[in-house]
XYZ file of C-alpha atoms in Angstrom:
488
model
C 100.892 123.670 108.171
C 97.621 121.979 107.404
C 96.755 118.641 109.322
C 97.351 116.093 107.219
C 93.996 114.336 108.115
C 92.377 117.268 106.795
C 94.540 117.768 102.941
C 93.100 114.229 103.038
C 89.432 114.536 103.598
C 89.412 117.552 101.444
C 90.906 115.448 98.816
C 88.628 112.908 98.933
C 85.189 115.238 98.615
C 87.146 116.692 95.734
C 87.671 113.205 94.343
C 83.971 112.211 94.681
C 83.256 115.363 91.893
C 85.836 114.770 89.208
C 85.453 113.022 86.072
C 86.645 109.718 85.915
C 90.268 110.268 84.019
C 90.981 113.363 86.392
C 89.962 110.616 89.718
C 92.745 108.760 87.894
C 95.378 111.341 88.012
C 93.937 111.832 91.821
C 94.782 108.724 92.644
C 97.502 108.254 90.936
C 99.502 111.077 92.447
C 98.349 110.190 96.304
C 99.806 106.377 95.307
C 102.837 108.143 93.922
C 103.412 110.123 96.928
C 102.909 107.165 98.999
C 104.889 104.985 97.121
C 107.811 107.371 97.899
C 107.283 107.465 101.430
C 107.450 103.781 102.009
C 109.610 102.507 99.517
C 112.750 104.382 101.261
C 115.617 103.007 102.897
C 114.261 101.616 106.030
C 112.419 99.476 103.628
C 114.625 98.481 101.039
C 116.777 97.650 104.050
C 114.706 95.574 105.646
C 113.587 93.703 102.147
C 117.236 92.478 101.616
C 117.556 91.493 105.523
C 114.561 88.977 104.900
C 115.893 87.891 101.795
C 118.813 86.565 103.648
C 117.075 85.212 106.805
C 114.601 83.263 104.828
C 117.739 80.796 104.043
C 118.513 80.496 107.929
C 118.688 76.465 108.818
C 119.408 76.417 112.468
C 117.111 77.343 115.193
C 119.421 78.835 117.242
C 120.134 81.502 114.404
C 116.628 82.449 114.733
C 116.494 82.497 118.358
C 119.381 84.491 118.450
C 117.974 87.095 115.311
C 114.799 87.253 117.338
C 116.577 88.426 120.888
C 118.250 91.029 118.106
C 114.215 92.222 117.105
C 113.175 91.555 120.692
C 115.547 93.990 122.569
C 114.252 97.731 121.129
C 110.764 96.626 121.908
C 111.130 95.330 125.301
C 112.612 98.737 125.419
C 110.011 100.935 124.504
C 107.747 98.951 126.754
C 109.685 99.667 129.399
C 108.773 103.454 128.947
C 104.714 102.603 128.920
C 102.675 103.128 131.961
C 101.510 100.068 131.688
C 104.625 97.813 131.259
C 106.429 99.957 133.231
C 103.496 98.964 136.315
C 103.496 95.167 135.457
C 107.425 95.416 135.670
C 107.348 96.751 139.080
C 104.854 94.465 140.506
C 106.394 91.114 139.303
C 109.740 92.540 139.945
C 111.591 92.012 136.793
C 113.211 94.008 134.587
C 114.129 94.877 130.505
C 116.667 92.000 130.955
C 114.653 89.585 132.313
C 112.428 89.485 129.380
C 114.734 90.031 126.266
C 114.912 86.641 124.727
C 111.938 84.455 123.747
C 111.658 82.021 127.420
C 111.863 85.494 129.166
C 109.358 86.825 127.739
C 107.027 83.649 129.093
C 107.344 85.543 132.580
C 104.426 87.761 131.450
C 101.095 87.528 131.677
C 98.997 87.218 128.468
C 97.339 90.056 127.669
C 93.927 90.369 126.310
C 92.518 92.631 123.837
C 89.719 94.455 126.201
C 92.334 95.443 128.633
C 94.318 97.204 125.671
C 90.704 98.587 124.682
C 89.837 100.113 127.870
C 92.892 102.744 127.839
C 95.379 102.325 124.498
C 97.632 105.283 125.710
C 99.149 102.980 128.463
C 100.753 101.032 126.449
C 102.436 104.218 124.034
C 105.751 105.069 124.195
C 106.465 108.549 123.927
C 109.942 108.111 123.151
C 109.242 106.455 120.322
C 106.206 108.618 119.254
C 108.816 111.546 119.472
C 109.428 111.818 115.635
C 105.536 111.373 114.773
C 103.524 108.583 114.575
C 100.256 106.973 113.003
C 97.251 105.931 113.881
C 95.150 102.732 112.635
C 92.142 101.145 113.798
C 91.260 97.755 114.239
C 87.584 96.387 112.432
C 85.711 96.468 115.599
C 83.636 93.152 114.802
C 82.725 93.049 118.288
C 81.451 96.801 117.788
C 84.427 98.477 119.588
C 86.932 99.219 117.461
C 90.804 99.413 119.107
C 93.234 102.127 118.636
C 96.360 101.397 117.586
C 99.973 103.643 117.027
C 102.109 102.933 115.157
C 105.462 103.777 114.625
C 107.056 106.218 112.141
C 108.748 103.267 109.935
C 106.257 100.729 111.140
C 104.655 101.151 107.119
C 108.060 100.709 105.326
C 109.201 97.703 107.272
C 105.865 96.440 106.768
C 105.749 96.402 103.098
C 109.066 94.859 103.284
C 107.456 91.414 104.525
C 104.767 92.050 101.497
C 107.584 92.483 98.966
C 109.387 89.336 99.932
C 106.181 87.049 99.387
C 105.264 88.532 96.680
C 109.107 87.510 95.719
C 108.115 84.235 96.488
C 106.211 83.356 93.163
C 108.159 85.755 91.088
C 105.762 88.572 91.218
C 107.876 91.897 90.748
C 107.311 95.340 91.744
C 106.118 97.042 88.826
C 104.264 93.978 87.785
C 100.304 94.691 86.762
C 98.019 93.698 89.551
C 94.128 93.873 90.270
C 92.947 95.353 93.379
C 89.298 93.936 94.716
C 89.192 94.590 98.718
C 87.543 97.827 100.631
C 88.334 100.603 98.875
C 85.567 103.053 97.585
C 86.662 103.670 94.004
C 83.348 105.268 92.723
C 80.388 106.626 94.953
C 78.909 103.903 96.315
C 75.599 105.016 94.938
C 77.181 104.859 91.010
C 75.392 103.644 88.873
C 78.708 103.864 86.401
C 79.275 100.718 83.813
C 82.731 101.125 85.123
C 84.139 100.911 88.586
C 87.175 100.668 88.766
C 89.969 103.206 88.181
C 93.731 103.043 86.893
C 96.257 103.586 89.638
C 99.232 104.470 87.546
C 102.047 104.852 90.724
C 101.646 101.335 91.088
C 100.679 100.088 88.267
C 97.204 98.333 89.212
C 93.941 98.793 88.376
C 91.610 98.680 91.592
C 87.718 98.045 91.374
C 85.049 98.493 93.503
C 84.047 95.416 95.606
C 80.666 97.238 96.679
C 79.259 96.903 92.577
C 80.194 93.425 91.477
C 77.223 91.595 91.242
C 75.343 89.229 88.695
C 74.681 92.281 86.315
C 78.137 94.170 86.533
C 80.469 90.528 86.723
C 80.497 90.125 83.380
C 81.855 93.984 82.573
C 84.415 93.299 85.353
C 85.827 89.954 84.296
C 85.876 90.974 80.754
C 88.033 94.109 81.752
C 90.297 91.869 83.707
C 91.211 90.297 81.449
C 92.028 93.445 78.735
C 94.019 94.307 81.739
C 96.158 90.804 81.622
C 97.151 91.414 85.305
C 100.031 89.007 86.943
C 97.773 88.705 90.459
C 95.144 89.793 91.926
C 94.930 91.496 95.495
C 91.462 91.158 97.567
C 89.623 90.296 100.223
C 88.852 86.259 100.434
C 85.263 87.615 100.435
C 85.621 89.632 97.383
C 87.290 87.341 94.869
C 85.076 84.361 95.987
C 81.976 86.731 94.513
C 84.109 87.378 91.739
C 84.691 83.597 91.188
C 81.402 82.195 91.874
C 79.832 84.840 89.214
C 82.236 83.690 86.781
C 81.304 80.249 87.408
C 77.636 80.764 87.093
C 77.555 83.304 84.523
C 80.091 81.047 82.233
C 82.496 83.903 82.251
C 86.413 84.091 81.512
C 88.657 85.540 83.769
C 92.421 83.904 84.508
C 94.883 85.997 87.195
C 97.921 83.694 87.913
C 98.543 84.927 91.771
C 95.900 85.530 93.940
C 96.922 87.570 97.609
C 94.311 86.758 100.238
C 94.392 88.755 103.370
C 92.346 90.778 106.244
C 89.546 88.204 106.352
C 89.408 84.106 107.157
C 89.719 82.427 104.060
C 87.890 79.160 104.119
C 88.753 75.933 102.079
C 85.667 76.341 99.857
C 86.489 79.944 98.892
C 89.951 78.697 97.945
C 88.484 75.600 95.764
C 85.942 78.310 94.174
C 89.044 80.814 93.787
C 91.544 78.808 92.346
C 89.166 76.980 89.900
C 87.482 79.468 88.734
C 89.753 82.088 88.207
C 92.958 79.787 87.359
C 95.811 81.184 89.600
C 97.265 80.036 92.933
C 96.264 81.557 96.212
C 98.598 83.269 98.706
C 96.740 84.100 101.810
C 98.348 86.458 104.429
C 97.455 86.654 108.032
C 97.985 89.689 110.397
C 96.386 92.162 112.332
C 96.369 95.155 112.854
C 97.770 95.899 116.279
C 101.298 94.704 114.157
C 101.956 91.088 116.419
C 101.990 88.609 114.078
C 102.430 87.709 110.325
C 101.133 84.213 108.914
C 102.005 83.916 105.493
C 101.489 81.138 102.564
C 104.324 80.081 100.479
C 104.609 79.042 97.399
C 104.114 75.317 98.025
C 100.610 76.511 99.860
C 101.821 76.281 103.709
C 101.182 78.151 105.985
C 104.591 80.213 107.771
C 104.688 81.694 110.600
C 107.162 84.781 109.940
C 109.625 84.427 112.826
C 111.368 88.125 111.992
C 107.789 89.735 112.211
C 106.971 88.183 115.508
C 107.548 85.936 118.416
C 104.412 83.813 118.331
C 102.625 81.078 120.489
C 100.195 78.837 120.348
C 97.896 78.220 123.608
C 95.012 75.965 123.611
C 91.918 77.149 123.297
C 89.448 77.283 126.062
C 86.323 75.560 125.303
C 87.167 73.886 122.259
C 86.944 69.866 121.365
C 89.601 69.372 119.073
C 93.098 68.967 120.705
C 95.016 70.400 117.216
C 92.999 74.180 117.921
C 95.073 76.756 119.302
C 94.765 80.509 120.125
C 97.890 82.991 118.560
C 99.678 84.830 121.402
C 101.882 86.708 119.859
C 105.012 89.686 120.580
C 105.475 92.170 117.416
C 108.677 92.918 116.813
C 108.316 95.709 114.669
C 105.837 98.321 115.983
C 108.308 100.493 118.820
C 105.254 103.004 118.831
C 102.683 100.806 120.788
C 104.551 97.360 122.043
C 102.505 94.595 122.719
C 103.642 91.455 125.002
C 102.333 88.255 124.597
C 98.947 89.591 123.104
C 96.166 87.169 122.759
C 94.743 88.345 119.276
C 91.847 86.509 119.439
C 92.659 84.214 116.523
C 92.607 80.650 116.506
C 94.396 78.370 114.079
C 94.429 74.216 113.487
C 98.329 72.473 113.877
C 99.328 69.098 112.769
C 101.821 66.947 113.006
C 105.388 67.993 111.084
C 104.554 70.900 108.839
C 108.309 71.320 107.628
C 107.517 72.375 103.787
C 109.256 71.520 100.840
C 109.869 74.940 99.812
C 113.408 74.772 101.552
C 112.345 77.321 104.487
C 112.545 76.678 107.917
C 110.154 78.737 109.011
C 107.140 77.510 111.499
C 104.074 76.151 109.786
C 100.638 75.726 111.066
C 97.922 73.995 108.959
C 95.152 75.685 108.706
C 93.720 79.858 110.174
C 90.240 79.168 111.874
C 89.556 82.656 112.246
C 88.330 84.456 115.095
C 87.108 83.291 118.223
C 83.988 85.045 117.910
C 83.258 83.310 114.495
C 81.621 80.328 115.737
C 77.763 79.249 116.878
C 76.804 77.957 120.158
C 73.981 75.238 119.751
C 71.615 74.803 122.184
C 74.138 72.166 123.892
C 76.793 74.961 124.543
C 79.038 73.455 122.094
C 80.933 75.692 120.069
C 81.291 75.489 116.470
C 82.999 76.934 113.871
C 84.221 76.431 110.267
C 80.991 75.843 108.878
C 82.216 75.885 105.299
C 81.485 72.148 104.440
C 78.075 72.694 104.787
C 78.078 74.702 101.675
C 80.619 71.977 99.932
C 78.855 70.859 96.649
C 75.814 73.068 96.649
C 75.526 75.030 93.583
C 73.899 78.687 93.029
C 74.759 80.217 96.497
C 77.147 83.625 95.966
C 77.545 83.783 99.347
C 76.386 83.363 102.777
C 76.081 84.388 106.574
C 75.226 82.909 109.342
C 73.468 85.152 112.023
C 72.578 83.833 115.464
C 71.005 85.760 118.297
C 68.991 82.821 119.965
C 70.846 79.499 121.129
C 68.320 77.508 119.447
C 67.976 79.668 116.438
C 69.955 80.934 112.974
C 69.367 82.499 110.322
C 71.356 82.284 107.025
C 71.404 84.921 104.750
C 71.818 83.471 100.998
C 72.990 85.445 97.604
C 71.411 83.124 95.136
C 72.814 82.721 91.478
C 72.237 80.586 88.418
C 71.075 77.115 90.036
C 69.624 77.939 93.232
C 66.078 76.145 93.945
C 64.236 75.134 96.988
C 66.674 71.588 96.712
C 69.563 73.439 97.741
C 67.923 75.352 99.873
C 66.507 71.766 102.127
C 70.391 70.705 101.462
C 71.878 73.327 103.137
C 69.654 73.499 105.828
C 70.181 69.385 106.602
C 74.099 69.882 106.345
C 73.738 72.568 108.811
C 71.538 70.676 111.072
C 74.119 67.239 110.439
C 76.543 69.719 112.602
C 74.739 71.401 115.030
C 72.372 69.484 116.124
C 68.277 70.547 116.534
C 68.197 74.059 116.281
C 65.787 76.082 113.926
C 67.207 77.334 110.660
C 65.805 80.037 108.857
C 67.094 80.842 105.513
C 66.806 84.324 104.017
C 67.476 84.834 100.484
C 68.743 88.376 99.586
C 70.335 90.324 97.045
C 73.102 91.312 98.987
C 75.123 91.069 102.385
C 76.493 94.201 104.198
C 79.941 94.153 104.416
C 81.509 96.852 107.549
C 82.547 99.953 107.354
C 86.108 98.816 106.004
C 84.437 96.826 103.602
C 85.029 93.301 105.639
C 82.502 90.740 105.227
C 81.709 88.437 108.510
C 80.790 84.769 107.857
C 78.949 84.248 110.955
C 77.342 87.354 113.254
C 76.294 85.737 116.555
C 75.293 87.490 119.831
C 75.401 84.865 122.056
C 76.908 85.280 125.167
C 79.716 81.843 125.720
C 80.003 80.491 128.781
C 83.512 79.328 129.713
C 84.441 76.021 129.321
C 87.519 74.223 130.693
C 90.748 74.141 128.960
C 92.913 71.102 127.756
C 95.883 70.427 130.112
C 98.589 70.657 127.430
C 100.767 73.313 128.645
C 101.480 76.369 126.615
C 105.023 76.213 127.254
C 105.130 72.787 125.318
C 103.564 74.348 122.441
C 105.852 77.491 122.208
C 108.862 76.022 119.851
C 108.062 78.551 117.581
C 109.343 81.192 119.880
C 113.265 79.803 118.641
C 111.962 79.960 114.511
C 112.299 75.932 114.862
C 109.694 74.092 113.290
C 106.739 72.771 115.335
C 107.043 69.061 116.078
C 104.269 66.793 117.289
């Protein structure tokens, strides 16, 4: 039997070759034969379980559903060299840790040690009927293996499904796909790239050739397409937006899906009026520990049958509503993960309960990784530097790079309206939040996105010095771990 891996690579140099109607049928049959895999019972299962716990009222019904998810996990850690080493030396055992307050008897554990050796933390058992492998996006430039388990896709599509539910947005309905994918060569020069998926019923385009000369062929064939949402990168329909703003363009999806990157309030206000739908972000990762999802009233949930998740306060940071996610997957039996600190930060407050009827945990706001900030030359860290771009016209986009404490440089995409005004603007709203530090500003035609296609707002190599953390104690701050909602 051939490796799988290698059917694929094969089919993707044959891919790169064909015509553009045969890359169609390509595609289309891999999506079909996908589509088959995943949409099985496991997942059709686990679609009409969340359709019935989304209506659950009383914490203790989603304490006692999590302990449910929480026991074959604890499980399969149990039978990883790692867990099964941590278990012996604080003396516990599966028992001790199988409900939500149990589980606060472990240590958190941070990525790197994960990093350093991934196969401590497999479970064979579970790995016994095959498994997969992802990667994470290695923004700090060492990417992290990750297995995952043989039904780990299906159950995951399952959450998709339901929030998709959420505005109405049905299976077989016609979508746009904008995120990493590499439709066409990236060195095309074709009028047209995008391609037809047929299996699924979306057409998906090329993020890597929308720019001011090619927007206008997209949004035009966007909208011959008529699609019911759009799925992308926060990154990738923000371009898409802003060149339909400057370019006087038309271009109206009703649902837009967020995910994979930090999307920031301006790219929603540049998303949602510009392209006229409503955005539903989605937050995860890909080590499988946590799932932040919007609603359709625009909160953010927490997705208590995903994960068990917590909210510790983050070291070195001023603001006393900024927490770190420490979350327990309760899906992923291939490669359990206890209390993992996933380097994500998010903003909480006050009484999120949303008027969309769930009970679910809400949080306010994703801040995005905790290497997404700038140090100034104080030591103060910063991030969410969005509203320094509020109300300046004729920038695409933007990064911030920083490799000297007392230095950045900002790499600008102009469009239609961009002058040497804007330009001092920026520059003064950057300085109005960090203080005296030299600015350079570098206009260019484009910003490199990573391998995966991800783009990065900021790219800083400055090492951060520790600073203290906030007394509130993460026990205090852990309500979520019963599905109640989080009251200040």
């Amino acid at each position: 039997m051939q490796n799988p891996t290698t059917v694929r690579d094969l089919g993707k140099q044959l891919y790169t070759h064909l015509p553009p109607s045969a890359q169609e049928i390509l595609l289309s049959a891999y999506f079909f034969r996908k589509r088959r895999r995943i949409h099985n019972e496991v997942f059709h299962a686990k679609l009409t379980e969340l359709r019935a716990s989304e209506h659950l009222q009383d914490p203790d019904e989603f304490r006692a559903m999590q302990c449910v998810l929480l026991k074959p996990i604890v499980s399969a850690a149990a039978n990883t060299p790692h867990y099964r080493d941590l278990f012996a030396r604080l003396g516990i055992t599966s028992a001790d840790i199988s409900t939500p307050e149990g589980l606060r008897s472990l240590p958190i554990l941070d990525k790197d040690v994960v990093r350093r050796d991934p196969a401590q933390f497999v479970d064979p058992i579970a790995c016994a009927n095959g498994s997969t492998v992802a990667f994470t996006s290695g923004s700090t430039g060492s990417p992290l293996r990750v297995v995952l388990a043989p039904d780990y896709e299906a159950l995951e599509e399952a959450f998709t499904a339901r929030q998709c539910a959420w505005v109405g947005l049905g299976d077989r309905d016609r979508r746009i796909r904008l995120r990493g994918d590499l439709i066409v060569p990236g060195s095309s020069t074709t009028a047209k790239p995008w391609r037809r998926n047929f299996a699924d019923n979306e057409l998906r385009m090329s993020s890597y050739h929308l720019s001011p000369k090619t927007a206008r062929y997209y949004a035009d064939r966007i909208m011959r397409f008529s699609p019911q949402a759009l799925i992308a990168y926060p990154s990738s329909a923000n371009l898409l937006a802003s060149f339909v703003r400057d370019l006087g363009l038309k271009c109206r999806i009703p649902f837009i899906f967020t995910s994979s990157e930090t999307l920031t309030s301006l790219q929603r206000e540049t998303i949602e009026r510009n392209l006229g739908g409503v955005i539903l972000d989605h937050y995860g990762c890909t080590e499988a520990t946590v799932a932040i999802q919007q609603c359709e009233r625009g909160t953010y949930h927490v997705v208590p049958e995903y994960s068990i998740t917590e909210f510790v306060p983050t070291s070195g940071s001023t603001a006393h509503d900024v927490f770190d996610i420490v979350s327990t997957g309760l899906l992923n039996t291939a490669m359990p993960l206890l209390r993992y600190r996933t380097g994500d930060r998010v903003r909480i407050a006050g009484d999120q309960r949303c008027a969309c009827g769930r009970a679910f945990p809400s949080i306010t706001e994703i801040l995005g990784r905790d290497d997404d900030i700038v140090v100034t030359p104080r030591g103060d860290h910063v991030g969410r530097l969005d509203h320094a771009y509020k109300g300046l016209s004729g920038i695409a986009e933007s990064q911030i790079r920083q490799e000297s404490p007392s230095e950045l440089r900002v790499l600008v995409v102009p469009s239609t309206g961009y002058n040497d005004a804007v330009e001092a603007q920026l520059i003064a709203n950057l300085r109005s939040r960090l203080g005296d530090m030299d600015i350079l500003v570098e206009r260019v035609s484009a910003i490199p996105r990573g391998r995966n296609g991800k783009f990065r707002a900021v790219i800083s190599t400055i090492p951060r010095s520790p600073q203290p953390s906030r007394s509130t104690s993460a026990e205090s701050l852990t309500d979520v771990c019963a599905g109640s909602p989080i009251r200040r």
